[in-house]
XYZ file of C-alpha atoms in Angstrom:
116
model
C 0.004 -0.161 0.092
C 1.405 3.331 -0.877
C 0.672 6.410 1.576
C 0.282 10.035 0.428
C 0.950 11.841 3.941
C 0.315 15.780 3.665
C 0.729 17.758 7.139
C -0.034 21.449 6.719
C -1.082 24.665 8.442
C -3.748 26.991 6.700
C -3.104 30.592 6.485
C -5.652 32.497 8.731
C -7.238 34.610 6.085
C -7.502 31.505 3.703
C -10.712 30.777 1.809
C -11.787 27.480 4.233
C -14.666 26.837 1.966
C -12.630 26.964 -1.397
C -10.212 24.433 0.177
C -12.944 22.215 1.494
C -14.583 22.063 -1.563
C -11.417 21.334 -3.409
C -10.712 18.463 -0.816
C -14.137 16.898 -1.289
C -14.033 16.960 -4.938
C -10.974 15.204 -5.092
C -11.858 12.839 -2.688
C -15.277 11.650 -4.003
C -14.384 11.966 -7.836
C -11.076 10.473 -7.966
C -11.696 6.510 -7.581
C -7.952 5.667 -7.263
C -8.294 6.494 -3.645
C -8.569 3.475 -1.531
C -9.237 5.211 1.638
C -8.850 8.714 2.967
C -8.778 10.574 6.269
C -8.314 14.171 7.006
C -8.367 16.157 10.502
C -6.658 18.278 13.048
C -3.845 17.584 15.336
C -4.413 17.052 19.043
C -1.813 17.477 21.620
C -1.975 15.281 24.945
C 0.895 16.935 26.563
C 3.684 14.971 25.993
C 7.373 15.948 25.422
C 7.668 15.124 21.954
C 5.030 17.433 21.054
C 7.128 20.509 22.258
C 10.013 19.305 19.978
C 8.392 19.856 16.641
C 10.056 22.681 14.839
C 6.952 23.359 13.081
C 3.535 22.825 14.211
C 1.297 21.497 11.258
C -2.201 21.955 12.424
C -3.950 19.295 9.830
C -3.210 16.389 8.068
C -4.466 14.222 4.988
C -3.485 10.733 4.813
C -4.599 8.917 1.634
C -4.057 5.341 0.608
C -3.321 3.978 -2.864
C -3.111 0.365 -4.003
C 0.368 1.073 -5.887
C 2.537 3.751 -6.805
C 0.867 4.025 -10.301
C -2.454 4.407 -8.677
C -0.917 7.359 -6.783
C 0.962 9.108 -9.843
C -2.507 8.707 -11.818
C -4.256 10.614 -8.659
C -1.430 13.237 -8.624
C -2.450 13.780 -12.694
C -5.765 13.738 -12.302
C -7.868 17.399 -12.930
C -9.516 17.227 -9.411
C -5.859 16.898 -7.685
C -4.517 19.483 -9.808
C -7.390 22.087 -8.401
C -6.889 20.780 -4.973
C -3.150 21.330 -4.922
C -3.764 24.758 -6.362
C -5.905 25.761 -3.776
C -4.030 23.999 -0.853
C -0.631 25.928 -1.757
C -2.688 29.198 -2.019
C -4.104 28.562 1.335
C -1.182 27.337 3.440
C 1.660 28.587 5.709
C 3.327 25.569 5.734
C 3.290 22.046 4.240
C 4.889 18.722 4.053
C 4.016 15.953 1.744
C 5.596 12.720 1.683
C 4.750 9.189 -0.004
C 5.509 6.142 1.899
C 5.192 2.114 1.158
C 3.847 0.685 3.844
C 3.214 -3.154 5.119
C 1.045 -4.461 7.605
C 1.992 -4.552 11.067
C 5.643 -6.642 11.336
C 5.960 -7.435 7.653
C 7.130 -3.332 7.310
C 9.708 -3.953 9.934
C 12.517 -5.175 7.610
C 12.398 -1.822 5.926
C 13.988 -0.211 8.856
C 17.228 -1.904 7.722
C 17.028 -0.154 4.651
C 19.406 2.519 4.130
C 18.467 4.153 0.716
C 14.561 5.088 1.346
C 13.923 3.848 -2.246
């Protein structure tokens, strides 16, 4: 499974309605997405929370069957509009893609040195 992880912090003056609409169109209009979760950061008073250099207040986690599905999603017109809206609405963002395995099956990846 491939996970497309987006951590972001919207600008206070961002057009939230337009960003929400673009997210909704992408999530409902692109059948390549296996699963999607979007939400806000919580804090529970742990030390690691204070160690973060940047506070990303929101996250989107999208799952795909394979890298080809992720590539097709990224090229889809609904995603193009979402990307445009997101980048005009944010103060900070991180976007990463990961290949993940279920449970302990993914642990051998920890020994990989090149990240590819």
